[in-house]
PDB file of C-alpha atoms in Angstrom:
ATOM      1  CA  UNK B   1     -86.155  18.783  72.529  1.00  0.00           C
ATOM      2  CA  UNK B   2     -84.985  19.919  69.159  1.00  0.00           C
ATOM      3  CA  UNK B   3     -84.995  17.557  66.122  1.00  0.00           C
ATOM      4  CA  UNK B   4     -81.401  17.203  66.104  1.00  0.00           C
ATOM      5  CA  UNK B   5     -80.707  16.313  69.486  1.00  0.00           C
ATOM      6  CA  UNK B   6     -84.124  13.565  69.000  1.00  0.00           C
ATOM      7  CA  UNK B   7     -82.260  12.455  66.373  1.00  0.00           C
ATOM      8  CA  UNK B   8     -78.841  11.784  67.480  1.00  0.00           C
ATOM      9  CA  UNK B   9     -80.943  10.072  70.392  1.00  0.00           C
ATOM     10  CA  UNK B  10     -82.558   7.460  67.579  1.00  0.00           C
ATOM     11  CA  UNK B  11     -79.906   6.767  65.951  1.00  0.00           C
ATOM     12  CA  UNK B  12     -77.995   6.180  69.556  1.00  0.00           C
ATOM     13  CA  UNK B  13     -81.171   4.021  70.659  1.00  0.00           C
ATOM     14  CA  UNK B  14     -80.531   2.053  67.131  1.00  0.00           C
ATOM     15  CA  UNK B  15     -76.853   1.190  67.536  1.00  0.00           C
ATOM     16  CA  UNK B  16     -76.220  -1.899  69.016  1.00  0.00           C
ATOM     17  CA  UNK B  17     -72.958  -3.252  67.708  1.00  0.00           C
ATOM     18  CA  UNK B  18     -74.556  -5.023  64.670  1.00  0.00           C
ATOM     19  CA  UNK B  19     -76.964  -2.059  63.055  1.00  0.00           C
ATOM     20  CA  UNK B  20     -75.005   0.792  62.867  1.00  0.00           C
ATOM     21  CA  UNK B  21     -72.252  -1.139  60.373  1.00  0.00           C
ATOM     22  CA  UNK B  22     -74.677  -1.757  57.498  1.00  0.00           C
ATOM     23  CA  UNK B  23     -77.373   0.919  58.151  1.00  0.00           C
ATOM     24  CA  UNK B  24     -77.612   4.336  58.783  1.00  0.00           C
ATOM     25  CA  UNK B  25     -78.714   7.974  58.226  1.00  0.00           C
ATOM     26  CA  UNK B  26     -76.593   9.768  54.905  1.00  0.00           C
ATOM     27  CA  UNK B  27     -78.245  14.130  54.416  1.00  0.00           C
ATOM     28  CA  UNK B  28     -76.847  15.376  51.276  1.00  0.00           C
ATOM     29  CA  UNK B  29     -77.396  18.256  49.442  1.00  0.00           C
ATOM     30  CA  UNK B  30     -79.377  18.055  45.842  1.00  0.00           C
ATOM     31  CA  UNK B  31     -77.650  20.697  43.005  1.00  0.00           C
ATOM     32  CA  UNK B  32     -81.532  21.896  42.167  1.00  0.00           C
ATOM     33  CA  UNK B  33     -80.312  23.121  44.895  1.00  0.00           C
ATOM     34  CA  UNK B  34     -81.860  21.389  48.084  1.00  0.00           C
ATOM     35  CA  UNK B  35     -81.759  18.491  50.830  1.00  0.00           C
ATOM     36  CA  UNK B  36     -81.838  14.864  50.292  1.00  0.00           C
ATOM     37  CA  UNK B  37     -82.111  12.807  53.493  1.00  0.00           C
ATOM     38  CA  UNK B  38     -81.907   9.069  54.027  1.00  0.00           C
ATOM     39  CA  UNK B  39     -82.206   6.874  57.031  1.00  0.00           C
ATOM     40  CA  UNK B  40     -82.403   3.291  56.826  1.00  0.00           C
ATOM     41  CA  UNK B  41     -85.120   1.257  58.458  1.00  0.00           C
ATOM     42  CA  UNK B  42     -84.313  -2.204  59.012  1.00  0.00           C
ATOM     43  CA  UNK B  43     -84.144  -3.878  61.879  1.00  0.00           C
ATOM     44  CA  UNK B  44     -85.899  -0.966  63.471  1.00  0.00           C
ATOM     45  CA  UNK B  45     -89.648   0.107  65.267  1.00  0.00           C
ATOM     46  CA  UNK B  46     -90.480   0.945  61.169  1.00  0.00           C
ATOM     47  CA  UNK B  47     -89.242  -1.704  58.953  1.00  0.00           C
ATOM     48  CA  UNK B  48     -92.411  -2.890  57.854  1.00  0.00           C
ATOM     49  CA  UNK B  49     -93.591   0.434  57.456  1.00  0.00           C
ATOM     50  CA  UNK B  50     -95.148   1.670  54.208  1.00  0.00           C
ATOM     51  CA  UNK B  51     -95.907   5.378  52.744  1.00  0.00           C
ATOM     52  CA  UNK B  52     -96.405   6.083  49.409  1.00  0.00           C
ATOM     53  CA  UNK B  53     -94.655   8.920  47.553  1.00  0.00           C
ATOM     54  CA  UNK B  54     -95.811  12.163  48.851  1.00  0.00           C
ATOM     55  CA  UNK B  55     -95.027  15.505  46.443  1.00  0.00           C
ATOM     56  CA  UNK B  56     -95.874  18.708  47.919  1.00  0.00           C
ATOM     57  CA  UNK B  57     -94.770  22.225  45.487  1.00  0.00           C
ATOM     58  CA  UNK B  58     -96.463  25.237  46.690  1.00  0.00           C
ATOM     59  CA  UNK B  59     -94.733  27.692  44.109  1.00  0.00           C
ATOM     60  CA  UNK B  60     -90.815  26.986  42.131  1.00  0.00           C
ATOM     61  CA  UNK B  61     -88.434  26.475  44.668  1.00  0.00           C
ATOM     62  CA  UNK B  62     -90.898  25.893  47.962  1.00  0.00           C
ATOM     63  CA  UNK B  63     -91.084  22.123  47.466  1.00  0.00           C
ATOM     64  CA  UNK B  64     -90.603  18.237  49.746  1.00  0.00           C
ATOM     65  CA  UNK B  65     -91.707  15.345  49.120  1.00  0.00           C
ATOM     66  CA  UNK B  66     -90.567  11.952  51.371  1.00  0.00           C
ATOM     67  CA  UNK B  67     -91.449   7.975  51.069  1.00  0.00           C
ATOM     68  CA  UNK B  68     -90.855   4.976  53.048  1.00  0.00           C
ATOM     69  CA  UNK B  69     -90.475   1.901  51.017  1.00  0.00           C
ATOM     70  CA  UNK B  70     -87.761  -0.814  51.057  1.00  0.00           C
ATOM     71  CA  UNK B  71     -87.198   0.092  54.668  1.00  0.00           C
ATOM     72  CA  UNK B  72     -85.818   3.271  54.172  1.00  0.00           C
ATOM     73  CA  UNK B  73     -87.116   6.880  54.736  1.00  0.00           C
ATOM     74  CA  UNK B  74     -86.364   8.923  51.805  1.00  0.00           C
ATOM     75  CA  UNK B  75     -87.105  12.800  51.833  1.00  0.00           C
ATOM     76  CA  UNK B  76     -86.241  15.608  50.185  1.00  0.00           C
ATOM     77  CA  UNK B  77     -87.125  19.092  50.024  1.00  0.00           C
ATOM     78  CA  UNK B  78     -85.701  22.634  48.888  1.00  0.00           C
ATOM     79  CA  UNK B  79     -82.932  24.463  50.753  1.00  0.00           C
ATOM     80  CA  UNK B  80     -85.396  25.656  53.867  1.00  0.00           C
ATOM     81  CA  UNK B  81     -86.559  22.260  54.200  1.00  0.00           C
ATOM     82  CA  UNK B  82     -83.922  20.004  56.300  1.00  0.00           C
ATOM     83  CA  UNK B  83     -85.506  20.853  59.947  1.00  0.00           C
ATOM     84  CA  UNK B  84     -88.967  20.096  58.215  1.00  0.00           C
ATOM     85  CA  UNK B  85     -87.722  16.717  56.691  1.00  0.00           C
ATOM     86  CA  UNK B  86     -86.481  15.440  60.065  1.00  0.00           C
ATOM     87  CA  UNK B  87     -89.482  16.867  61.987  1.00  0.00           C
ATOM     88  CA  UNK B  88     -91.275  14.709  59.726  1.00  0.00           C
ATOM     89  CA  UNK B  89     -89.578  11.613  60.105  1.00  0.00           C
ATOM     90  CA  UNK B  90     -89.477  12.364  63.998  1.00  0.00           C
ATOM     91  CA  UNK B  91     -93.288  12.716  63.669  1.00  0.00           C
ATOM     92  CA  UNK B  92     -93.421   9.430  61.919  1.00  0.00           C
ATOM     93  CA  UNK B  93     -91.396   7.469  64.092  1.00  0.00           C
ATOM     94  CA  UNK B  94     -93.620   8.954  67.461  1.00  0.00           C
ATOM     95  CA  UNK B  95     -97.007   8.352  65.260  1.00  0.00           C
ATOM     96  CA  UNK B  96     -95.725   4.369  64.910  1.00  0.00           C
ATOM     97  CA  UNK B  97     -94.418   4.367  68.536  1.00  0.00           C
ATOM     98  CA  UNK B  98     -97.848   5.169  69.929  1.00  0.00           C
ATOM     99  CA  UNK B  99    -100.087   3.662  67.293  1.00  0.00           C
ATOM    100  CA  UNK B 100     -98.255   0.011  68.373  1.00  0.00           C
ATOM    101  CA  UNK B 101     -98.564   0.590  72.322  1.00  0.00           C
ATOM    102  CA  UNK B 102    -102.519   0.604  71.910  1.00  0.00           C
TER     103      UNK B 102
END
């Protein structure tokens, strides 16, 4: 399944007549130039999760980084990036998924 179809599916799974009116998922551009993505947490499978700032710059203008704090993923990344910055979050979401059904 591609990452945009997975994610239509989570934030479908996440809607329940309540959620989707104060949280959500907002992708934006950044003018350095680039992706910002955010996709809010709470009341979800990761609200209480926690990752500290991540920065990753292999040369000017190949560069992500991504958090989760305040319930909210937060990731950003140069122009190439967007698939990469939703794989990720996919990844994290599957990682917590599995890690709680042990």
């Amino acid at each position: 399944m591609n990452v945009l179809k997975w994610l239509e599916d989570w934030y479908a799974n996440e809607c329940n007549g309540d959620w989707e009116h104060g949280f959500g998922i907002k992708i934006e551009t950044l003018d350095n130039p680039g992706w910002n993505v955010t996709i809010d947490l709470e009341e979800t499978a990761l609200e209480d999760v926690v990752i500290p700032y991540q920065y990753f710059e292999k040369e000017e203008g190949d560069f992500y980084g991504f958090k989760i704090e305040n319930k909210q993923y937060n990731a950003f990344g140069d122009p190439s990036k967007l698939e990469f910055l939703l794989l990720n979050f996919q990844k994290i979401v599957e990682d917590t998924i599995r890690d709680s059904e042990m």
